[in-house]
């Protein structure tokens, strides 16, 4: 499990039409081992925040510390379920779901302890079964629908058992029944291995049912305006109605 401390984070993108400040003066502290849902308007910098925390985006100013260190996917176990699923197009599902583990082990060869997860493992089989991936294991990402790719990305993060889990609208492309089953699977996996989790969603009911705390962001560039402890959906709705209009 991990603690997260962000102070004065600024992320700016330069493009043809000038500069966009995706995050400005952004600060946040996350305690060890809780699930934080994040709700913010589109464009408020939620995905950018996850890319910084996962160590993929290194071009920022300010302080970002995971257990006191800068994000470093080679030496920290950080699970990311990106909004665009993040699958490698040239790898089959069967290889994609073990990918972060492979990358991590390659770089952490000197301190690898414990067995490598494999298809035979009960917990891997359970994840494949619940996410209904059995028939898809030999396909490539371009042969999958958006919802199927999202299920592969979820399987990958659940198999990895990371210390910090970052999920970017992970159930948004799933049909209602699969979303419900996937939420339950996430909760079961999480309960067995509680891990500090940042969970981005547009769905208020999902945010309050999954998150122990709910963070509300202001419109772009997003700032944390509220950290709510086990709020009800209507409390969140009222705050958003005041804040985003
Ligand atoms: P959210 O996930 O909350 O919808 P994002 O983090 O994706 O927001 O984006 C925040 C802002 O940064 C938006 O204005 C977006 O257009 C801009 N942005 C994000 N990624 C890039 C990029 N790679 N290049 C240029 N602008 C970007
Ligand atoms: Mg986003």
PDB file of C-alpha atoms and ligand atoms in Angstrom:
ATOM      1  CA  UNK A   1       0.000   0.000   0.000  1.00  0.00           C
ATOM      2  CA  UNK A   2       1.106   3.520  -0.639  1.00  0.00           C
ATOM      3  CA  UNK A   3       0.671   7.079   0.510  1.00  0.00           C
ATOM      4  CA  UNK A   4       0.538   9.863  -2.039  1.00  0.00           C
ATOM      5  CA  UNK A   5       1.492  13.500  -1.591  1.00  0.00           C
ATOM      6  CA  UNK A   6       1.120  16.083  -4.324  1.00  0.00           C
ATOM      7  CA  UNK A   7       2.036  19.704  -3.828  1.00  0.00           C
ATOM      8  CA  UNK A   8       1.696  22.550  -6.286  1.00  0.00           C
ATOM      9  CA  UNK A   9       1.556  20.338  -9.340  1.00  0.00           C
ATOM     10  CA  UNK A  10       1.530  22.188 -12.654  1.00  0.00           C
ATOM     11  CA  UNK A  11       1.143  20.438 -15.994  1.00  0.00           C
ATOM     12  CA  UNK A  12       1.081  22.510 -19.174  1.00  0.00           C
ATOM     13  CA  UNK A  13       0.607  21.255 -22.716  1.00  0.00           C
ATOM     14  CA  UNK A  14       1.893  23.319 -25.617  1.00  0.00           C
ATOM     15  CA  UNK A  15       0.170  22.871 -28.925  1.00  0.00           C
ATOM     16  CA  UNK A  16      -0.687  24.640 -32.143  1.00  0.00           C
ATOM     17  CA  UNK A  17      -3.293  26.784 -30.398  1.00  0.00           C
ATOM     18  CA  UNK A  18      -1.044  27.880 -27.560  1.00  0.00           C
ATOM     19  CA  UNK A  19      -0.707  26.516 -24.069  1.00  0.00           C
ATOM     20  CA  UNK A  20      -3.229  24.542 -22.034  1.00  0.00           C
ATOM     21  CA  UNK A  21      -2.846  24.386 -18.296  1.00  0.00           C
ATOM     22  CA  UNK A  22      -4.156  20.917 -17.520  1.00  0.00           C
ATOM     23  CA  UNK A  23      -3.326  21.193 -13.801  1.00  0.00           C
ATOM     24  CA  UNK A  24      -2.340  24.281 -11.863  1.00  0.00           C
ATOM     25  CA  UNK A  25      -1.472  24.596  -8.174  1.00  0.00           C
ATOM     26  CA  UNK A  26      -2.859  21.130  -7.636  1.00  0.00           C
ATOM     27  CA  UNK A  27      -2.324  19.634  -4.177  1.00  0.00           C
ATOM     28  CA  UNK A  28      -3.597  16.413  -2.654  1.00  0.00           C
ATOM     29  CA  UNK A  29      -2.743  13.917   0.053  1.00  0.00           C
ATOM     30  CA  UNK A  30      -3.959  10.339   0.044  1.00  0.00           C
ATOM     31  CA  UNK A  31      -3.713   8.103   3.074  1.00  0.00           C
ATOM     32  CA  UNK A  32      -2.624   4.523   2.849  1.00  0.00           C
ATOM     33  CA  UNK A  33      -5.077   1.883   1.774  1.00  0.00           C
ATOM     34  CA  UNK A  34      -8.274   3.784   0.968  1.00  0.00           C
ATOM     35  CA  UNK A  35     -10.296   3.995  -2.231  1.00  0.00           C
ATOM     36  CA  UNK A  36     -10.769   7.573  -3.409  1.00  0.00           C
ATOM     37  CA  UNK A  37     -13.322   8.247  -6.112  1.00  0.00           C
ATOM     38  CA  UNK A  38     -12.634  11.325  -8.215  1.00  0.00           C
ATOM     39  CA  UNK A  39     -15.388  13.271  -9.915  1.00  0.00           C
ATOM     40  CA  UNK A  40     -14.530  16.277 -12.051  1.00  0.00           C
ATOM     41  CA  UNK A  41     -15.772  17.930 -15.219  1.00  0.00           C
ATOM     42  CA  UNK A  42     -14.383  16.801 -18.546  1.00  0.00           C
ATOM     43  CA  UNK A  43     -11.054  18.541 -19.197  1.00  0.00           C
ATOM     44  CA  UNK A  44     -10.322  19.235 -15.512  1.00  0.00           C
ATOM     45  CA  UNK A  45      -7.096  17.223 -15.671  1.00  0.00           C
ATOM     46  CA  UNK A  46      -8.129  13.863 -14.174  1.00  0.00           C
ATOM     47  CA  UNK A  47      -6.412  11.702 -16.790  1.00  0.00           C
ATOM     48  CA  UNK A  48      -3.354  13.954 -16.677  1.00  0.00           C
ATOM     49  CA  UNK A  49      -3.185  13.449 -12.910  1.00  0.00           C
ATOM     50  CA  UNK A  50      -3.142   9.657 -13.349  1.00  0.00           C
ATOM     51  CA  UNK A  51      -0.440   9.846 -16.027  1.00  0.00           C
ATOM     52  CA  UNK A  52       1.745  11.862 -13.642  1.00  0.00           C
ATOM     53  CA  UNK A  53       1.131   9.475 -10.746  1.00  0.00           C
ATOM     54  CA  UNK A  54       1.816   6.417 -12.884  1.00  0.00           C
ATOM     55  CA  UNK A  55       5.183   7.862 -13.898  1.00  0.00           C
ATOM     56  CA  UNK A  56       4.254   8.001 -17.587  1.00  0.00           C
ATOM     57  CA  UNK A  57       4.177  11.816 -17.704  1.00  0.00           C
ATOM     58  CA  UNK A  58       7.361  13.231 -16.227  1.00  0.00           C
ATOM     59  CA  UNK A  59       7.081  16.708 -17.661  1.00  0.00           C
ATOM     60  CA  UNK A  60       5.595  18.687 -14.743  1.00  0.00           C
ATOM     61  CA  UNK A  61       6.584  21.023 -11.960  1.00  0.00           C
ATOM     62  CA  UNK A  62       5.760  20.663  -8.283  1.00  0.00           C
ATOM     63  CA  UNK A  63       6.208  17.787  -5.921  1.00  0.00           C
ATOM     64  CA  UNK A  64       4.692  14.354  -6.496  1.00  0.00           C
ATOM     65  CA  UNK A  65       5.631  11.691  -3.995  1.00  0.00           C
ATOM     66  CA  UNK A  66       4.530   8.087  -3.673  1.00  0.00           C
ATOM     67  CA  UNK A  67       5.816   6.720  -0.380  1.00  0.00           C
ATOM     68  CA  UNK A  68       8.229   9.649  -0.347  1.00  0.00           C
ATOM     69  CA  UNK A  69       9.629   8.997  -3.833  1.00  0.00           C
ATOM     70  CA  UNK A  70       8.938  10.361  -7.292  1.00  0.00           C
ATOM     71  CA  UNK A  71       6.695   8.036  -9.347  1.00  0.00           C
ATOM     72  CA  UNK A  72       8.814   5.374 -10.995  1.00  0.00           C
ATOM     73  CA  UNK A  73       7.040   2.442 -12.650  1.00  0.00           C
ATOM     74  CA  UNK A  74      10.289   0.503 -12.887  1.00  0.00           C
ATOM     75  CA  UNK A  75      10.781   0.336  -9.157  1.00  0.00           C
ATOM     76  CA  UNK A  76       7.290   0.857  -7.760  1.00  0.00           C
ATOM     77  CA  UNK A  77       4.282  -1.330  -8.363  1.00  0.00           C
ATOM     78  CA  UNK A  78       1.750   1.082  -9.847  1.00  0.00           C
ATOM     79  CA  UNK A  79      -1.302  -0.297 -11.635  1.00  0.00           C
ATOM     80  CA  UNK A  80      -2.936   1.892 -14.267  1.00  0.00           C
ATOM     81  CA  UNK A  81      -6.198   1.221 -16.080  1.00  0.00           C
ATOM     82  CA  UNK A  82      -6.009   4.039 -18.643  1.00  0.00           C
ATOM     83  CA  UNK A  83      -9.054   5.595 -20.255  1.00  0.00           C
ATOM     84  CA  UNK A  84      -7.909   4.266 -23.652  1.00  0.00           C
ATOM     85  CA  UNK A  85      -7.224   0.787 -22.150  1.00  0.00           C
ATOM     86  CA  UNK A  86      -3.474   0.943 -22.879  1.00  0.00           C
ATOM     87  CA  UNK A  87      -3.157  -2.457 -24.552  1.00  0.00           C
ATOM     88  CA  UNK A  88      -0.197  -3.291 -26.765  1.00  0.00           C
ATOM     89  CA  UNK A  89      -1.670  -3.785 -30.261  1.00  0.00           C
ATOM     90  CA  UNK A  90       0.874  -6.420 -31.307  1.00  0.00           C
ATOM     91  CA  UNK A  91       0.268  -8.669 -28.300  1.00  0.00           C
ATOM     92  CA  UNK A  92      -2.565 -11.114 -27.825  1.00  0.00           C
ATOM     93  CA  UNK A  93      -4.949 -10.805 -24.845  1.00  0.00           C
ATOM     94  CA  UNK A  94      -3.121 -13.703 -23.229  1.00  0.00           C
ATOM     95  CA  UNK A  95       0.119 -11.702 -23.205  1.00  0.00           C
ATOM     96  CA  UNK A  96      -1.450  -8.301 -22.532  1.00  0.00           C
ATOM     97  CA  UNK A  97      -2.964  -9.365 -19.214  1.00  0.00           C
ATOM     98  CA  UNK A  98       0.472 -10.295 -17.814  1.00  0.00           C
ATOM     99  CA  UNK A  99       2.264  -7.295 -19.215  1.00  0.00           C
ATOM    100  CA  UNK A 100       2.925  -5.051 -16.201  1.00  0.00           C
ATOM    101  CA  UNK A 101       4.196  -8.042 -14.287  1.00  0.00           C
ATOM    102  CA  UNK A 102       6.672  -8.811 -17.084  1.00  0.00           C
ATOM    103  CA  UNK A 103       7.906  -5.225 -17.263  1.00  0.00           C
ATOM    104  CA  UNK A 104       8.238  -4.973 -13.506  1.00  0.00           C
ATOM    105  CA  UNK A 105      10.121  -8.244 -13.208  1.00  0.00           C
ATOM    106  CA  UNK A 106      12.514  -7.392 -15.969  1.00  0.00           C
ATOM    107  CA  UNK A 107      13.531  -4.243 -14.153  1.00  0.00           C
ATOM    108  CA  UNK A 108      13.364  -5.696 -10.679  1.00  0.00           C
ATOM    109  CA  UNK A 109      15.279  -8.854 -11.475  1.00  0.00           C
ATOM    110  CA  UNK A 110      17.517  -8.458  -8.433  1.00  0.00           C
ATOM    111  CA  UNK A 111      14.760  -8.259  -5.868  1.00  0.00           C
ATOM    112  CA  UNK A 112      12.090 -10.465  -7.386  1.00  0.00           C
ATOM    113  CA  UNK A 113      10.665 -12.671  -4.724  1.00  0.00           C
ATOM    114  CA  UNK A 114       7.518 -14.734  -4.757  1.00  0.00           C
ATOM    115  CA  UNK A 115       6.080 -16.722  -7.620  1.00  0.00           C
ATOM    116  CA  UNK A 116       5.230 -15.164 -10.956  1.00  0.00           C
ATOM    117  CA  UNK A 117       1.480 -15.251 -11.624  1.00  0.00           C
ATOM    118  CA  UNK A 118       0.441 -17.698 -14.320  1.00  0.00           C
ATOM    119  CA  UNK A 119      -2.699 -19.045 -15.942  1.00  0.00           C
ATOM    120  CA  UNK A 120      -2.841 -21.916 -13.517  1.00  0.00           C
ATOM    121  CA  UNK A 121      -3.247 -19.651 -10.492  1.00  0.00           C
ATOM    122  CA  UNK A 122      -6.693 -19.776  -8.930  1.00  0.00           C
ATOM    123  CA  UNK A 123      -6.876 -16.013  -8.664  1.00  0.00           C
ATOM    124  CA  UNK A 124      -5.861 -15.529 -12.321  1.00  0.00           C
ATOM    125  CA  UNK A 125      -8.461 -18.080 -13.441  1.00  0.00           C
ATOM    126  CA  UNK A 126     -11.114 -16.387 -11.332  1.00  0.00           C
ATOM    127  CA  UNK A 127     -10.322 -13.000 -12.886  1.00  0.00           C
ATOM    128  CA  UNK A 128     -10.406 -14.444 -16.430  1.00  0.00           C
ATOM    129  CA  UNK A 129     -13.715 -16.184 -15.680  1.00  0.00           C
ATOM    130  CA  UNK A 130     -15.418 -13.222 -14.049  1.00  0.00           C
ATOM    131  CA  UNK A 131     -14.361 -10.848 -16.814  1.00  0.00           C
ATOM    132  CA  UNK A 132     -15.366 -13.466 -19.381  1.00  0.00           C
ATOM    133  CA  UNK A 133     -12.032 -13.406 -21.201  1.00  0.00           C
ATOM    134  CA  UNK A 134     -11.685 -17.157 -21.828  1.00  0.00           C
ATOM    135  CA  UNK A 135     -12.810 -16.946 -25.461  1.00  0.00           C
ATOM    136  CA  UNK A 136     -10.730 -13.851 -26.168  1.00  0.00           C
ATOM    137  CA  UNK A 137      -7.295 -14.935 -24.974  1.00  0.00           C
ATOM    138  CA  UNK A 138      -5.891 -15.451 -28.481  1.00  0.00           C
ATOM    139  CA  UNK A 139      -7.191 -12.256 -30.014  1.00  0.00           C
ATOM    140  CA  UNK A 140      -5.351  -9.015 -30.647  1.00  0.00           C
ATOM    141  CA  UNK A 141      -6.712  -5.703 -29.282  1.00  0.00           C
ATOM    142  CA  UNK A 142      -7.974  -4.582 -32.731  1.00  0.00           C
ATOM    143  CA  UNK A 143     -10.188  -7.678 -32.769  1.00  0.00           C
ATOM    144  CA  UNK A 144     -11.928  -6.570 -29.548  1.00  0.00           C
ATOM    145  CA  UNK A 145     -14.748  -4.133 -28.873  1.00  0.00           C
ATOM    146  CA  UNK A 146     -14.134  -1.189 -26.520  1.00  0.00           C
ATOM    147  CA  UNK A 147     -15.836  -3.002 -23.659  1.00  0.00           C
ATOM    148  CA  UNK A 148     -13.752  -6.137 -24.258  1.00  0.00           C
ATOM    149  CA  UNK A 149     -10.536  -4.098 -24.262  1.00  0.00           C
ATOM    150  CA  UNK A 150     -11.626  -2.491 -21.015  1.00  0.00           C
ATOM    151  CA  UNK A 151     -12.093  -5.952 -19.480  1.00  0.00           C
ATOM    152  CA  UNK A 152      -8.554  -6.928 -20.543  1.00  0.00           C
ATOM    153  CA  UNK A 153      -7.165  -3.746 -18.963  1.00  0.00           C
ATOM    154  CA  UNK A 154      -9.036  -4.535 -15.737  1.00  0.00           C
ATOM    155  CA  UNK A 155      -7.746  -8.123 -15.690  1.00  0.00           C
ATOM    156  CA  UNK A 156      -4.226  -6.837 -16.097  1.00  0.00           C
ATOM    157  CA  UNK A 157      -4.473  -4.470 -13.138  1.00  0.00           C
ATOM    158  CA  UNK A 158      -6.120  -7.095 -10.910  1.00  0.00           C
ATOM    159  CA  UNK A 159      -3.467  -9.703 -11.746  1.00  0.00           C
ATOM    160  CA  UNK A 160      -0.674  -7.243 -11.013  1.00  0.00           C
ATOM    161  CA  UNK A 161      -1.691  -6.648  -7.358  1.00  0.00           C
ATOM    162  CA  UNK A 162      -0.058  -3.207  -7.332  1.00  0.00           C
ATOM    163  CA  UNK A 163       0.708  -1.008  -4.297  1.00  0.00           C
ATOM    164  CA  UNK A 164      -1.037   1.949  -5.915  1.00  0.00           C
ATOM    165  CA  UNK A 165      -3.972   1.454  -8.266  1.00  0.00           C
ATOM    166  CA  UNK A 166      -5.056   4.190 -10.695  1.00  0.00           C
ATOM    167  CA  UNK A 167      -8.291   3.642 -12.619  1.00  0.00           C
ATOM    168  CA  UNK A 168      -9.559   6.023 -15.294  1.00  0.00           C
ATOM    169  CA  UNK A 169     -13.296   5.491 -15.810  1.00  0.00           C
ATOM    170  CA  UNK A 170     -12.676   1.733 -15.836  1.00  0.00           C
ATOM    171  CA  UNK A 171     -16.282   0.575 -16.142  1.00  0.00           C
ATOM    172  CA  UNK A 172     -17.544   3.248 -18.528  1.00  0.00           C
ATOM    173  CA  UNK A 173     -17.427   1.178 -21.749  1.00  0.00           C
ATOM    174  CA  UNK A 174     -19.077  -1.894 -20.239  1.00  0.00           C
ATOM    175  CA  UNK A 175     -22.711  -2.887 -20.569  1.00  0.00           C
ATOM    176  CA  UNK A 176     -24.696  -2.578 -17.336  1.00  0.00           C
ATOM    177  CA  UNK A 177     -24.435  -6.247 -16.356  1.00  0.00           C
ATOM    178  CA  UNK A 178     -20.693  -6.552 -17.050  1.00  0.00           C
ATOM    179  CA  UNK A 179     -20.088  -3.257 -15.247  1.00  0.00           C
ATOM    180  CA  UNK A 180     -21.923  -4.578 -12.201  1.00  0.00           C
ATOM    181  CA  UNK A 181     -19.967  -7.857 -12.255  1.00  0.00           C
ATOM    182  CA  UNK A 182     -16.687  -6.009 -12.771  1.00  0.00           C
ATOM    183  CA  UNK A 183     -17.377  -3.667  -9.843  1.00  0.00           C
ATOM    184  CA  UNK A 184     -18.040  -6.663  -7.659  1.00  0.00           C
ATOM    185  CA  UNK A 185     -14.863  -8.385  -8.887  1.00  0.00           C
ATOM    186  CA  UNK A 186     -12.896  -5.218  -8.223  1.00  0.00           C
ATOM    187  CA  UNK A 187     -14.315  -5.085  -4.711  1.00  0.00           C
ATOM    188  CA  UNK A 188     -13.515  -8.754  -4.031  1.00  0.00           C
ATOM    189  CA  UNK A 189      -9.962  -8.397  -5.363  1.00  0.00           C
ATOM    190  CA  UNK A 190      -9.529  -5.159  -3.434  1.00  0.00           C
ATOM    191  CA  UNK A 191     -10.820  -6.648  -0.178  1.00  0.00           C
ATOM    192  CA  UNK A 192      -8.292  -9.484  -0.437  1.00  0.00           C
ATOM    193  CA  UNK A 193      -5.483  -7.039  -1.305  1.00  0.00           C
ATOM    194  CA  UNK A 194      -6.461  -3.581  -0.069  1.00  0.00           C
ATOM    195  CA  UNK A 195      -4.461  -1.059  -2.015  1.00  0.00           C
ATOM    196  CA  UNK A 196      -4.504   2.751  -2.169  1.00  0.00           C
ATOM    197  CA  UNK A 197      -6.774   3.424  -5.144  1.00  0.00           C
ATOM    198  CA  UNK A 198      -7.643   6.514  -7.146  1.00  0.00           C
ATOM    199  CA  UNK A 199     -10.790   5.796  -9.066  1.00  0.00           C
ATOM    200  CA  UNK A 200     -12.022   8.263 -11.686  1.00  0.00           C
ATOM    201  CA  UNK A 201     -15.639   8.075 -12.714  1.00  0.00           C
ATOM    202  CA  UNK A 202     -18.465  10.148 -14.161  1.00  0.00           C
ATOM    203  CA  UNK A 203     -21.035   7.996 -12.455  1.00  0.00           C
ATOM    204  CA  UNK A 204     -22.029   9.499  -9.095  1.00  0.00           C
ATOM    205  CA  UNK A 205     -23.701   6.349  -7.781  1.00  0.00           C
ATOM    206  CA  UNK A 206     -20.598   4.340  -8.680  1.00  0.00           C
ATOM    207  CA  UNK A 207     -18.364   6.967  -7.031  1.00  0.00           C
ATOM    208  CA  UNK A 208     -20.184   6.814  -3.702  1.00  0.00           C
ATOM    209  CA  UNK A 209     -20.600   3.031  -3.696  1.00  0.00           C
ATOM    210  CA  UNK A 210     -16.947   2.273  -4.506  1.00  0.00           C
ATOM    211  CA  UNK A 211     -15.073   5.162  -2.882  1.00  0.00           C
ATOM    212  CA  UNK A 212     -14.524   5.404   0.834  1.00  0.00           C
ATOM    213  CA  UNK A 213     -13.900   9.062   0.148  1.00  0.00           C
ATOM    214  CA  UNK A 214     -15.016  11.131  -2.810  1.00  0.00           C
ATOM    215  CA  UNK A 215     -12.893  13.956  -4.234  1.00  0.00           C
ATOM    216  CA  UNK A 216     -14.608  16.694  -6.211  1.00  0.00           C
ATOM    217  CA  UNK A 217     -12.621  18.716  -8.728  1.00  0.00           C
ATOM    218  CA  UNK A 218     -13.451  22.175 -10.019  1.00  0.00           C
ATOM    219  CA  UNK A 219     -13.638  22.907 -13.764  1.00  0.00           C
ATOM    220  CA  UNK A 220     -10.384  23.219 -15.693  1.00  0.00           C
ATOM    221  CA  UNK A 221      -7.653  23.472 -14.487  1.00  0.00           C
ATOM    222  CA  UNK A 222      -9.019  21.243 -11.783  1.00  0.00           C
ATOM    223  CA  UNK A 223      -8.497  21.780  -8.082  1.00  0.00           C
ATOM    224  CA  UNK A 224      -9.706  19.562  -5.271  1.00  0.00           C
ATOM    225  CA  UNK A 225     -12.657  21.469  -3.806  1.00  0.00           C
ATOM    226  CA  UNK A 226     -14.040  18.767  -1.507  1.00  0.00           C
ATOM    227  CA  UNK A 227     -12.862  15.566   0.102  1.00  0.00           C
ATOM    228  CA  UNK A 228     -16.052  13.919   1.289  1.00  0.00           C
ATOM    229  CA  UNK A 229     -16.145  11.073   3.770  1.00  0.00           C
ATOM    230  CA  UNK A 230     -18.689   8.456   2.688  1.00  0.00           C
ATOM    231  CA  UNK A 231     -21.118  10.987   1.153  1.00  0.00           C
ATOM    232  CA  UNK A 232     -24.538  10.133  -0.251  1.00  0.00           C
ATOM    233  CA  UNK A 233     -25.187  10.462  -3.974  1.00  0.00           C
ATOM    234  CA  UNK A 234     -27.542  13.387  -3.398  1.00  0.00           C
ATOM    235  CA  UNK A 235     -24.937  15.296  -1.352  1.00  0.00           C
ATOM    236  CA  UNK A 236     -22.517  14.903  -4.260  1.00  0.00           C
ATOM    237  CA  UNK A 237     -25.190  15.915  -6.800  1.00  0.00           C
ATOM    238  CA  UNK A 238     -26.009  19.097  -4.866  1.00  0.00           C
ATOM    239  CA  UNK A 239     -22.358  20.112  -4.543  1.00  0.00           C
ATOM    240  CA  UNK A 240     -21.722  19.531  -8.233  1.00  0.00           C
ATOM    241  CA  UNK A 241     -24.819  21.511  -9.201  1.00  0.00           C
ATOM    242  CA  UNK A 242     -23.501  24.474  -7.180  1.00  0.00           C
ATOM    243  CA  UNK A 243     -19.913  24.148  -8.288  1.00  0.00           C
ATOM    244  CA  UNK A 244     -19.948  23.323 -11.977  1.00  0.00           C
ATOM    245  CA  UNK A 245     -22.548  25.812 -13.137  1.00  0.00           C
TER     246      UNK A 245
HETATM  247  P1  LIG B   1      -9.973  14.919 -18.014  1.00  0.00           P
HETATM  248  O1  LIG B   1      -9.422  13.545 -17.938  1.00  0.00           O
HETATM  249  O2  LIG B   1     -10.366  15.492 -16.686  1.00  0.00           O
HETATM  250  O3  LIG B   1     -11.122  15.022 -18.989  1.00  0.00           O
HETATM  251  P2  LIG B   1      -7.416  15.579 -19.242  1.00  0.00           P
HETATM  252  O4  LIG B   1      -6.419  15.346 -18.171  1.00  0.00           O
HETATM  253  O5  LIG B   1      -7.546  14.541 -20.282  1.00  0.00           O
HETATM  254  O6  LIG B   1      -8.849  15.900 -18.563  1.00  0.00           O
HETATM  255  O7  LIG B   1      -7.088  16.959 -19.958  1.00  0.00           O
HETATM  256  C1  LIG B   1      -6.907  18.178 -19.246  1.00  0.00           C
HETATM  257  C2  LIG B   1      -6.631  19.307 -20.249  1.00  0.00           C
HETATM  258  O8  LIG B   1      -5.369  19.092 -20.876  1.00  0.00           O
HETATM  259  C3  LIG B   1      -7.661  19.401 -21.375  1.00  0.00           C
HETATM  260  O9  LIG B   1      -7.833  20.762 -21.680  1.00  0.00           O
HETATM  261  C4  LIG B   1      -6.990  18.670 -22.513  1.00  0.00           C
HETATM  262  O10 LIG B   1      -7.436  19.150 -23.750  1.00  0.00           O
HETATM  263  C5  LIG B   1      -5.521  18.959 -22.282  1.00  0.00           C
HETATM  264  N1  LIG B   1      -4.653  17.858 -22.741  1.00  0.00           N
HETATM  265  C6  LIG B   1      -4.610  16.602 -22.232  1.00  0.00           C
HETATM  266  N2  LIG B   1      -3.683  15.841 -22.843  1.00  0.00           N
HETATM  267  C7  LIG B   1      -3.132  16.640 -23.784  1.00  0.00           C
HETATM  268  C8  LIG B   1      -2.090  16.475 -24.763  1.00  0.00           C
HETATM  269  N3  LIG B   1      -1.438  15.308 -24.882  1.00  0.00           N
HETATM  270  N4  LIG B   1      -1.782  17.519 -25.551  1.00  0.00           N
HETATM  271  C9  LIG B   1      -2.411  18.702 -25.423  1.00  0.00           C
HETATM  272  N5  LIG B   1      -3.389  18.945 -24.519  1.00  0.00           N
HETATM  273  C10 LIG B   1      -3.742  17.941 -23.719  1.00  0.00           C
HETATM  274 MG1  LIG B   2      -9.999  11.746 -18.809  1.00  0.00          MG
END
